[in-house]
PDB file of C-alpha atoms and ligand atoms in Angstrom:
ATOM      1  CA  MET A   1      24.476 -30.144 121.076  1.00 96.00           C
ATOM      2  CA  GLU A   2      24.966 -28.607 124.493  1.00 98.00           C
ATOM      3  CA  VAL A   3      23.730 -25.034 124.891  1.00 98.00           C
ATOM      4  CA  VAL A   4      25.032 -23.055 127.873  1.00 98.00           C
ATOM      5  CA  ILE A   5      23.517 -19.647 128.611  1.00 98.00           C
ATOM      6  CA  LEU A   6      25.309 -17.448 131.149  1.00 97.00           C
ATOM      7  CA  ASP A   7      25.306 -13.777 132.097  1.00 96.00           C
ATOM      8  CA  SER A   8      28.707 -12.676 130.893  1.00 96.00           C
ATOM      9  CA  GLY A   9      31.294 -13.380 128.240  1.00 96.00           C
ATOM     10  CA  GLU A  10      33.879 -13.818 131.014  1.00 97.00           C
ATOM     11  CA  GLN A  11      31.913 -16.677 132.596  1.00 97.00           C
ATOM     12  CA  LEU A  12      31.624 -18.354 129.189  1.00 98.00           C
ATOM     13  CA  ALA A  13      35.331 -17.821 128.522  1.00 98.00           C
ATOM     14  CA  ALA A  14      36.200 -19.456 131.852  1.00 98.00           C
ATOM     15  CA  LEU A  15      34.177 -22.543 130.886  1.00 97.00           C
ATOM     16  CA  ALA A  16      35.833 -22.783 127.484  1.00 98.00           C
ATOM     17  CA  ALA A  17      39.235 -22.281 129.131  1.00 98.00           C
ATOM     18  CA  ASP A  18      38.421 -25.145 131.523  1.00 97.00           C
ATOM     19  CA  ALA A  19      37.846 -27.389 128.493  1.00 97.00           C
ATOM     20  CA  VAL A  20      41.166 -26.358 126.913  1.00 98.00           C
ATOM     21  CA  GLU A  21      43.022 -26.711 130.221  1.00 98.00           C
ATOM     22  CA  ARG A  22      41.566 -30.171 130.807  1.00 97.00           C
ATOM     23  CA  LEU A  23      42.387 -31.273 127.241  1.00 98.00           C
ATOM     24  CA  LEU A  24      46.017 -30.142 127.494  1.00 98.00           C
ATOM     25  CA  ALA A  25      46.395 -31.782 130.911  1.00 98.00           C
ATOM     26  CA  ASP A  26      45.158 -35.113 129.466  1.00 98.00           C
ATOM     27  CA  LYS A  27      46.896 -34.733 126.111  1.00 98.00           C
ATOM     28  CA  PRO A  28      49.756 -32.186 126.144  1.00 98.00           C
ATOM     29  CA  ASP A  29      50.330 -32.633 122.386  1.00 98.00           C
ATOM     30  CA  ALA A  30      46.695 -31.890 121.529  1.00 98.00           C
ATOM     31  CA  VAL A  31      45.741 -30.103 118.335  1.00 99.00           C
ATOM     32  CA  LEU A  32      43.714 -26.927 118.833  1.00 99.00           C
ATOM     33  CA  GLY A  33      41.645 -25.066 116.259  1.00 98.00           C
ATOM     34  CA  LEU A  34      41.906 -21.297 116.601  1.00 98.00           C
ATOM     35  CA  ALA A  35      39.309 -18.756 115.462  1.00 98.00           C
ATOM     36  CA  THR A  36      39.689 -15.034 114.892  1.00 96.00           C
ATOM     37  CA  GLY A  37      37.009 -12.414 115.556  1.00 93.00           C
ATOM     38  CA  SER A  38      35.973 -10.752 118.789  1.00 93.00           C
ATOM     39  CA  SER A  39      34.037 -13.708 120.264  1.00 96.00           C
ATOM     40  CA  PRO A  40      37.066 -15.777 121.400  1.00 97.00           C
ATOM     41  CA  LEU A  41      39.042 -12.811 122.790  1.00 97.00           C
ATOM     42  CA  SER A  42      38.006 -13.315 126.428  1.00 98.00           C
ATOM     43  CA  LEU A  43      38.902 -17.002 126.106  1.00 98.00           C
ATOM     44  CA  TYR A  44      42.351 -16.159 124.749  1.00 98.00           C
ATOM     45  CA  ASN A  45      42.907 -13.665 127.570  1.00 98.00           C
ATOM     46  CA  GLU A  46      41.842 -16.273 130.124  1.00 98.00           C
ATOM     47  CA  LEU A  47      44.194 -18.868 128.604  1.00 98.00           C
ATOM     48  CA  VAL A  48      47.064 -16.370 128.770  1.00 98.00           C
ATOM     49  CA  ARG A  49      46.275 -15.727 132.456  1.00 98.00           C
ATOM     50  CA  ARG A  50      46.215 -19.456 133.209  1.00 98.00           C
ATOM     51  CA  HIS A  51      49.438 -19.951 131.268  1.00 98.00           C
ATOM     52  CA  GLN A  52      51.112 -17.182 133.272  1.00 98.00           C
ATOM     53  CA  ALA A  53      49.803 -18.798 136.469  1.00 98.00           C
ATOM     54  CA  GLY A  54      51.485 -22.064 135.430  1.00 98.00           C
ATOM     55  CA  ARG A  55      48.200 -23.916 134.965  1.00 98.00           C
ATOM     56  CA  VAL A  56      48.389 -24.614 131.250  1.00 98.00           C
ATOM     57  CA  SER A  57      51.203 -25.124 128.756  1.00 98.00           C
ATOM     58  CA  PHE A  58      51.002 -25.172 124.967  1.00 98.00           C
ATOM     59  CA  SER A  59      54.634 -26.212 124.531  1.00 98.00           C
ATOM     60  CA  ARG A  60      53.772 -29.574 122.962  1.00 98.00           C
ATOM     61  CA  ALA A  61      50.459 -28.516 121.401  1.00 98.00           C
ATOM     62  CA  ARG A  62      49.798 -27.591 117.806  1.00 98.00           C
ATOM     63  CA  ALA A  63      47.165 -25.314 116.364  1.00 98.00           C
ATOM     64  CA  PHE A  64      45.430 -24.745 113.044  1.00 98.00           C
ATOM     65  CA  MET A  65      43.653 -21.533 112.193  1.00 98.00           C
ATOM     66  CA  LEU A  66      40.252 -21.540 110.518  1.00 98.00           C
ATOM     67  CA  ASP A  67      40.626 -18.989 107.773  1.00 98.00           C
ATOM     68  CA  GLU A  68      42.549 -16.138 106.186  1.00 98.00           C
ATOM     69  CA  TYR A  69      42.018 -13.151 103.904  1.00 98.00           C
ATOM     70  CA  VAL A  70      43.346 -13.436 100.371  1.00 98.00           C
ATOM     71  CA  GLY A  71      45.946 -10.922  99.291  1.00 96.00           C
ATOM     72  CA  LEU A  72      46.741  -8.992 102.487  1.00 97.00           C
ATOM     73  CA  ALA A  73      50.436  -8.102 102.784  1.00 96.00           C
ATOM     74  CA  PRO A  74      52.361 -10.438 105.137  1.00 96.00           C
ATOM     75  CA  ASP A  75      52.810  -7.635 107.683  1.00 97.00           C
ATOM     76  CA  HIS A  76      49.214  -6.316 107.467  1.00 97.00           C
ATOM     77  CA  PRO A  77      47.881  -6.081 111.043  1.00 97.00           C
ATOM     78  CA  GLN A  78      44.523  -7.592 110.042  1.00 97.00           C
ATOM     79  CA  ARG A  79      46.009 -10.608 108.315  1.00 98.00           C
ATOM     80  CA  TYR A  80      44.538 -13.369 110.471  1.00 98.00           C
ATOM     81  CA  ARG A  81      47.950 -14.994 110.943  1.00 98.00           C
ATOM     82  CA  ASN A  82      49.110 -11.742 112.573  1.00 98.00           C
ATOM     83  CA  VAL A  83      45.883 -11.359 114.566  1.00 98.00           C
ATOM     84  CA  ILE A  84      46.243 -14.852 116.051  1.00 98.00           C
ATOM     85  CA  GLU A  85      49.904 -14.177 116.817  1.00 98.00           C
ATOM     86  CA  ARG A  86      48.964 -11.016 118.771  1.00 97.00           C
ATOM     87  CA  GLU A  87      45.896 -12.391 120.520  1.00 97.00           C
ATOM     88  CA  ILE A  88      47.169 -15.778 121.656  1.00 98.00           C
ATOM     89  CA  ALA A  89      50.113 -17.466 119.926  1.00 98.00           C
ATOM     90  CA  ALA A  90      52.871 -15.057 120.980  1.00 98.00           C
ATOM     91  CA  ARG A  91      51.434 -14.719 124.503  1.00 98.00           C
ATOM     92  CA  VAL A  92      51.756 -18.387 125.422  1.00 98.00           C
ATOM     93  CA  ASP A  93      54.466 -21.017 124.907  1.00 98.00           C
ATOM     94  CA  PHE A  94      53.670 -22.620 121.545  1.00 98.00           C
ATOM     95  CA  GLY A  95      56.810 -24.082 119.978  1.00 97.00           C
ATOM     96  CA  PRO A  96      58.255 -22.682 116.751  1.00 96.00           C
ATOM     97  CA  GLY A  97      56.050 -23.508 113.760  1.00 96.00           C
ATOM     98  CA  ALA A  98      53.333 -25.013 115.977  1.00 98.00           C
ATOM     99  CA  VAL A  99      50.612 -22.644 114.769  1.00 98.00           C
ATOM    100  CA  ALA A 100      49.569 -22.937 111.130  1.00 98.00           C
ATOM    101  CA  GLY A 101      47.094 -21.002 109.028  1.00 98.00           C
ATOM    102  CA  PRO A 102      45.789 -21.247 105.481  1.00 98.00           C
ATOM    103  CA  ASP A 103      47.989 -19.317 103.026  1.00 97.00           C
ATOM    104  CA  GLY A 104      46.015 -16.435 101.530  1.00 97.00           C
ATOM    105  CA  ASN A 105      48.947 -15.369  99.361  1.00 97.00           C
ATOM    106  CA  ALA A 106      49.784 -18.672  97.671  1.00 97.00           C
ATOM    107  CA  VAL A 107      50.337 -18.522  93.920  1.00 97.00           C
ATOM    108  CA  ASP A 108      48.205 -21.637  93.570  1.00 98.00           C
ATOM    109  CA  LEU A 109      45.474 -21.089  96.159  1.00 97.00           C
ATOM    110  CA  ALA A 110      43.579 -24.287  95.340  1.00 97.00           C
ATOM    111  CA  ALA A 111      46.705 -26.414  95.861  1.00 98.00           C
ATOM    112  CA  ALA A 112      47.523 -24.562  99.101  1.00 98.00           C
ATOM    113  CA  CYS A 113      43.989 -25.235 100.376  1.00 98.00           C
ATOM    114  CA  ARG A 114      44.276 -28.940  99.602  1.00 98.00           C
ATOM    115  CA  ALA A 115      47.664 -29.051 101.330  1.00 98.00           C
ATOM    116  CA  TYR A 116      46.172 -27.345 104.388  1.00 98.00           C
ATOM    117  CA  ASP A 117      43.424 -29.942 104.751  1.00 98.00           C
ATOM    118  CA  GLN A 118      46.091 -32.635 104.411  1.00 98.00           C
ATOM    119  CA  ALA A 119      48.275 -30.988 107.074  1.00 98.00           C
ATOM    120  CA  ILE A 120      45.357 -31.083 109.521  1.00 98.00           C
ATOM    121  CA  ARG A 121      44.832 -34.785 108.753  1.00 98.00           C
ATOM    122  CA  ASP A 122      48.578 -35.494 109.081  1.00 98.00           C
ATOM    123  CA  ALA A 123      48.549 -33.879 112.535  1.00 98.00           C
ATOM    124  CA  GLY A 124      45.861 -36.344 113.591  1.00 98.00           C
ATOM    125  CA  GLY A 125      42.939 -33.921 113.281  1.00 98.00           C
ATOM    126  CA  VAL A 126      41.787 -31.131 115.573  1.00 99.00           C
ATOM    127  CA  ASP A 127      40.908 -32.112 119.148  1.00 98.00           C
ATOM    128  CA  LEU A 128      39.122 -28.912 120.153  1.00 99.00           C
ATOM    129  CA  GLN A 129      37.970 -26.301 117.662  1.00 99.00           C
ATOM    130  CA  ILE A 130      37.169 -22.817 118.924  1.00 98.00           C
ATOM    131  CA  LEU A 131      34.465 -21.126 116.831  1.00 98.00           C
ATOM    132  CA  GLY A 132      32.471 -17.937 116.540  1.00 98.00           C
ATOM    133  CA  VAL A 133      29.471 -17.321 114.296  1.00 97.00           C
ATOM    134  CA  GLY A 134      28.751 -14.435 111.936  1.00 94.00           C
ATOM    135  CA  ALA A 135      25.450 -12.559 112.020  1.00 93.00           C
ATOM    136  CA  ASP A 136      24.589 -14.275 108.714  1.00 93.00           C
ATOM    137  CA  GLY A 137      25.291 -17.700 110.214  1.00 96.00           C
ATOM    138  CA  HIS A 138      28.757 -18.227 108.792  1.00 96.00           C
ATOM    139  CA  ILE A 139      31.393 -20.223 110.657  1.00 98.00           C
ATOM    140  CA  ALA A 140      35.009 -19.566 109.731  1.00 98.00           C
ATOM    141  CA  PHE A 141      34.313 -17.895 106.364  1.00 97.00           C
ATOM    142  CA  ASN A 142      31.730 -20.415 105.160  1.00 98.00           C
ATOM    143  CA  GLU A 143      29.139 -17.961 103.956  1.00 97.00           C
ATOM    144  CA  PRO A 144      25.475 -18.860 103.308  1.00 97.00           C
ATOM    145  CA  GLY A 145      25.271 -21.246 100.377  1.00 97.00           C
ATOM    146  CA  SER A 146      28.476 -23.050 101.359  1.00 98.00           C
ATOM    147  CA  SER A 147      28.410 -26.751 100.620  1.00 98.00           C
ATOM    148  CA  LEU A 148      27.852 -28.750 103.766  1.00 98.00           C
ATOM    149  CA  ALA A 149      30.529 -31.113 102.380  1.00 98.00           C
ATOM    150  CA  SER A 150      33.054 -28.345 101.692  1.00 98.00           C
ATOM    151  CA  ARG A 151      36.792 -28.608 102.314  1.00 98.00           C
ATOM    152  CA  THR A 152      39.335 -25.790 102.674  1.00 98.00           C
ATOM    153  CA  ARG A 153      38.904 -23.518  99.646  1.00 98.00           C
ATOM    154  CA  ILE A 154      38.546 -19.946  98.397  1.00 98.00           C
ATOM    155  CA  LYS A 155      35.283 -18.090  99.128  1.00 98.00           C
ATOM    156  CA  THR A 156      33.806 -14.658  98.361  1.00 97.00           C
ATOM    157  CA  LEU A 157      32.552 -12.672 101.370  1.00 96.00           C
ATOM    158  CA  THR A 158      28.947 -11.499 101.528  1.00 94.00           C
ATOM    159  CA  ARG A 159      28.283  -7.754 101.633  1.00 94.00           C
ATOM    160  CA  GLN A 160      27.135  -8.189 105.236  1.00 90.00           C
ATOM    161  CA  THR A 161      30.448  -9.786 106.303  1.00 91.00           C
ATOM    162  CA  VAL A 162      32.434  -7.097 104.486  1.00 95.00           C
ATOM    163  CA  ALA A 163      30.385  -4.460 106.340  1.00 94.00           C
ATOM    164  CA  ASP A 164      30.730  -6.311 109.678  1.00 90.00           C
ATOM    165  CA  ASN A 165      34.494  -6.728 109.323  1.00 93.00           C
ATOM    166  CA  ALA A 166      35.105  -3.142 108.150  1.00 96.00           C
ATOM    167  CA  ARG A 167      35.394  -2.238 111.853  1.00 94.00           C
ATOM    168  CA  PHE A 168      38.798  -3.915 111.816  1.00 95.00           C
ATOM    169  CA  PHE A 169      39.822  -1.799 108.782  1.00 97.00           C
ATOM    170  CA  ASP A 170      39.054   1.671 110.241  1.00 97.00           C
ATOM    171  CA  GLY A 171      35.465   1.379 109.010  1.00 97.00           C
ATOM    172  CA  ASP A 172      36.635   1.326 105.379  1.00 97.00           C
ATOM    173  CA  GLN A 173      34.690  -1.385 103.537  1.00 97.00           C
ATOM    174  CA  SER A 174      36.830  -0.963 100.442  1.00 97.00           C
ATOM    175  CA  ALA A 175      39.870  -2.082 102.462  1.00 97.00           C
ATOM    176  CA  VAL A 176      38.264  -5.440 103.370  1.00 97.00           C
ATOM    177  CA  PRO A 177      39.402  -8.188 100.966  1.00 98.00           C
ATOM    178  CA  ARG A 178      36.545  -9.708  98.938  1.00 97.00           C
ATOM    179  CA  HIS A 179      38.116 -13.140  98.926  1.00 98.00           C
ATOM    180  CA  VAL A 180      39.230 -15.462 101.691  1.00 98.00           C
ATOM    181  CA  VAL A 181      40.459 -19.009 102.169  1.00 98.00           C
ATOM    182  CA  THR A 182      38.631 -21.002 104.792  1.00 98.00           C
ATOM    183  CA  GLN A 183      38.414 -24.465 106.246  1.00 98.00           C
ATOM    184  CA  GLY A 184      35.299 -26.050 104.784  1.00 98.00           C
ATOM    185  CA  LEU A 185      32.286 -27.134 106.778  1.00 98.00           C
ATOM    186  CA  ALA A 186      33.265 -30.800 106.403  1.00 98.00           C
ATOM    187  CA  THR A 187      36.806 -29.947 107.511  1.00 98.00           C
ATOM    188  CA  ILE A 188      35.511 -28.218 110.645  1.00 98.00           C
ATOM    189  CA  MET A 189      33.086 -31.073 111.353  1.00 98.00           C
ATOM    190  CA  GLU A 190      36.020 -33.487 111.631  1.00 98.00           C
ATOM    191  CA  ALA A 191      37.270 -31.761 114.785  1.00 98.00           C
ATOM    192  CA  ARG A 192      36.478 -33.911 117.798  1.00 98.00           C
ATOM    193  CA  HIS A 193      34.965 -31.141 119.947  1.00 98.00           C
ATOM    194  CA  LEU A 194      33.482 -27.875 118.679  1.00 98.00           C
ATOM    195  CA  VAL A 195      33.207 -24.986 121.154  1.00 98.00           C
ATOM    196  CA  LEU A 196      31.328 -22.027 119.686  1.00 98.00           C
ATOM    197  CA  THR A 197      30.859 -18.734 121.522  1.00 98.00           C
ATOM    198  CA  ALA A 198      28.285 -16.108 120.488  1.00 98.00           C
ATOM    199  CA  LEU A 199      27.741 -12.796 122.261  1.00 98.00           C
ATOM    200  CA  GLY A 200      25.248  -9.987 121.789  1.00 98.00           C
ATOM    201  CA  ARG A 201      21.868  -9.394 120.186  1.00 98.00           C
ATOM    202  CA  PRO A 202      23.171  -9.134 116.588  1.00 96.00           C
ATOM    203  CA  LYS A 203      23.933 -12.871 116.817  1.00 97.00           C
ATOM    204  CA  ALA A 204      20.498 -13.882 118.170  1.00 98.00           C
ATOM    205  CA  GLU A 205      18.903 -14.848 114.850  1.00 98.00           C
ATOM    206  CA  ALA A 206      21.980 -16.783 113.672  1.00 98.00           C
ATOM    207  CA  VAL A 207      22.072 -18.606 117.020  1.00 98.00           C
ATOM    208  CA  HIS A 208      18.375 -19.497 116.767  1.00 98.00           C
ATOM    209  CA  GLN A 209      18.847 -20.841 113.231  1.00 98.00           C
ATOM    210  CA  MET A 210      22.026 -22.709 114.188  1.00 98.00           C
ATOM    211  CA  VAL A 211      20.535 -24.447 117.216  1.00 98.00           C
ATOM    212  CA  GLU A 212      16.852 -24.747 116.374  1.00 98.00           C
ATOM    213  CA  GLY A 213      16.432 -24.163 112.641  1.00 98.00           C
ATOM    214  CA  ALA A 214      16.537 -26.639 109.788  1.00 98.00           C
ATOM    215  CA  VAL A 215      20.039 -27.786 108.854  1.00 98.00           C
ATOM    216  CA  SER A 216      20.654 -25.774 105.731  1.00 98.00           C
ATOM    217  CA  ALA A 217      23.421 -24.195 103.677  1.00 98.00           C
ATOM    218  CA  LEU A 218      21.482 -20.945 104.146  1.00 98.00           C
ATOM    219  CA  TRP A 219      22.639 -20.938 107.798  1.00 98.00           C
ATOM    220  CA  PRO A 220      25.980 -22.772 107.586  1.00 98.00           C
ATOM    221  CA  ALA A 221      26.417 -22.971 111.378  1.00 98.00           C
ATOM    222  CA  SER A 222      23.317 -25.198 111.519  1.00 98.00           C
ATOM    223  CA  ILE A 223      25.579 -28.083 110.449  1.00 98.00           C
ATOM    224  CA  LEU A 224      26.686 -28.211 114.105  1.00 98.00           C
ATOM    225  CA  GLN A 225      23.439 -30.086 114.766  1.00 98.00           C
ATOM    226  CA  PHE A 226      25.103 -33.079 113.088  1.00 98.00           C
ATOM    227  CA  HIS A 227      28.191 -32.956 115.318  1.00 98.00           C
ATOM    228  CA  PRO A 228      28.358 -35.510 118.161  1.00 98.00           C
ATOM    229  CA  HIS A 229      30.156 -33.100 120.532  1.00 98.00           C
ATOM    230  CA  ALA A 230      29.250 -29.475 119.905  1.00 98.00           C
ATOM    231  CA  THR A 231      29.114 -26.943 122.747  1.00 98.00           C
ATOM    232  CA  VAL A 232      27.410 -23.585 122.198  1.00 98.00           C
ATOM    233  CA  LEU A 233      28.235 -20.880 124.761  1.00 98.00           C
ATOM    234  CA  LEU A 234      25.849 -17.910 124.759  1.00 98.00           C
ATOM    235  CA  ASP A 235      25.261 -14.732 126.680  1.00 98.00           C
ATOM    236  CA  ARG A 236      21.633 -13.794 127.329  1.00 98.00           C
ATOM    237  CA  ASP A 237      21.416 -11.422 124.348  1.00 98.00           C
ATOM    238  CA  ALA A 238      22.730 -14.013 121.904  1.00 98.00           C
ATOM    239  CA  ALA A 239      20.281 -16.528 123.422  1.00 98.00           C
ATOM    240  CA  SER A 240      17.335 -14.128 123.298  1.00 98.00           C
ATOM    241  CA  ARG A 241      15.618 -15.727 120.271  1.00 98.00           C
ATOM    242  CA  LEU A 242      15.959 -19.347 121.386  1.00 98.00           C
ATOM    243  CA  GLN A 243      12.648 -21.144 121.636  1.00 98.00           C
ATOM    244  CA  LEU A 244      13.895 -23.665 124.207  1.00 98.00           C
ATOM    245  CA  ALA A 245      16.147 -21.334 126.230  1.00 98.00           C
ATOM    246  CA  SER A 246      14.573 -22.234 129.568  1.00 97.00           C
ATOM    247  CA  TYR A 247      15.010 -25.944 128.833  1.00 98.00           C
ATOM    248  CA  TYR A 248      18.713 -25.485 128.025  1.00 98.00           C
ATOM    249  CA  GLU A 249      19.118 -23.582 131.309  1.00 97.00           C
ATOM    250  CA  HIS A 250      17.270 -26.306 133.198  1.00 97.00           C
ATOM    251  CA  VAL A 251      19.553 -28.986 131.707  1.00 96.00           C
ATOM    252  CA  TYR A 252      22.736 -27.054 132.464  1.00 96.00           C
ATOM    253  CA  SER A 253      21.705 -26.225 136.040  1.00 94.00           C
ATOM    254  CA  GLY A 254      21.412 -29.954 136.794  1.00 93.00           C
ATOM    255  CA  LYS A 255      24.694 -30.944 135.189  1.00 93.00           C
ATOM    256  CA  PRO A 256      27.290 -32.561 137.476  1.00 90.00           C
ATOM    257  CA  ALA A 257      30.331 -30.269 137.810  1.00 84.00           C
ATOM    258  CA  TRP A 258      32.801 -33.122 137.125  1.00 85.00           C
ATOM    259  CA  GLN A 259      31.374 -33.607 133.650  1.00 87.00           C
ATOM    260  CA  GLY A 260      32.971 -30.570 132.023  1.00 86.00           C
ATOM    261  CA  LEU A 261      31.962 -29.446 128.544  1.00 92.00           C
TER     262      LEU A 261
HETATM  263  C1  GLP B   1      34.657 -13.483 111.065  1.00 55.14           C
HETATM  264  C2  GLP B   1      35.501 -14.766 111.162  1.00 55.14           C
HETATM  265  C3  GLP B   1      34.780 -15.866 111.899  1.00 55.14           C
HETATM  266  C4  GLP B   1      34.122 -15.251 113.116  1.00 55.14           C
HETATM  267  C5  GLP B   1      33.004 -14.351 112.688  1.00 55.14           C
HETATM  268  C6  GLP B   1      32.362 -13.589 113.841  1.00 55.14           C
HETATM  269  O1  GLP B   1      34.406 -13.045 109.783  1.00 55.14           O
HETATM  270  N1  GLP B   1      35.984 -15.263 109.908  1.00 55.14           N
HETATM  271  O2  GLP B   1      35.670 -16.898 112.254  1.00 55.14           O
HETATM  272  O3  GLP B   1      33.569 -16.271 113.916  1.00 55.14           O
HETATM  273  O4  GLP B   1      33.378 -13.500 111.660  1.00 55.14           O
HETATM  274  O5  GLP B   1      33.216 -12.592 114.307  1.00 55.14           O
HETATM  275  P1  GLP B   1      33.031 -11.902 115.734  1.00 55.14           P
HETATM  276  O6  GLP B   1      33.392 -12.920 116.732  1.00 55.14           O
HETATM  277  O7  GLP B   1      33.976 -10.746 115.715  1.00 55.14           O
HETATM  278  O8  GLP B   1      31.612 -11.478 115.804  1.00 55.14           O
END
């Protein structure tokens, strides 16, 4: 696991954007994994800027979203499919149908989840998966207690995640769906490169557990320790509880620039 600690979210976003730009230059038909939440927003804005500057094209790329609420109306602004459309998909040049998300309104949710995992496999798997982490250590919507071998499936949100996400629903916790469909931890682990961004002090404990704690379903993000190519991008507040922070900074400061993430 590579841990990069920098001063600002913009610096971290530029690094992540470099990785996406380099991937699409080498492999224009790459498969990206897209996350919702506030953590990747600066990255999406940076990718839009680079797209407008003619540096990066998504025209042959495909993308799979991580997760979705169950039961939100198709036109609900907080439906993750609509969020991803607003934040990135509609602002760059993805082809029609190139961005897919799990179906939170399927009549048979279990079958739709299985089909989603299969669609990712059929596309050749995800090359670069963008991730955030919840304050309780969830990635996508894999809440504490999630099987480390889980596939795309339905989950129930913790009270903490409902409270955290109420900010997107005018602060109204009762408007936040209780159920979600999410790529499983094993599904996410099959992506070839994981790039997780965490910002701010509320993430510090989850980041410490993810990077330095025991691998445990109690902190689902800790499964990243088993991934051969996981990059964790942190601002100083999110890194504030790391035991080995100065070592990670020492390693990164000596890294050759050509190496990339
Ligand atoms: C949400 C999403 C996750 C996201 C996390 C953190 O519930 N399902 O994919 O990483 O919570 O969100 P944020 O980046 O807004 O802190």
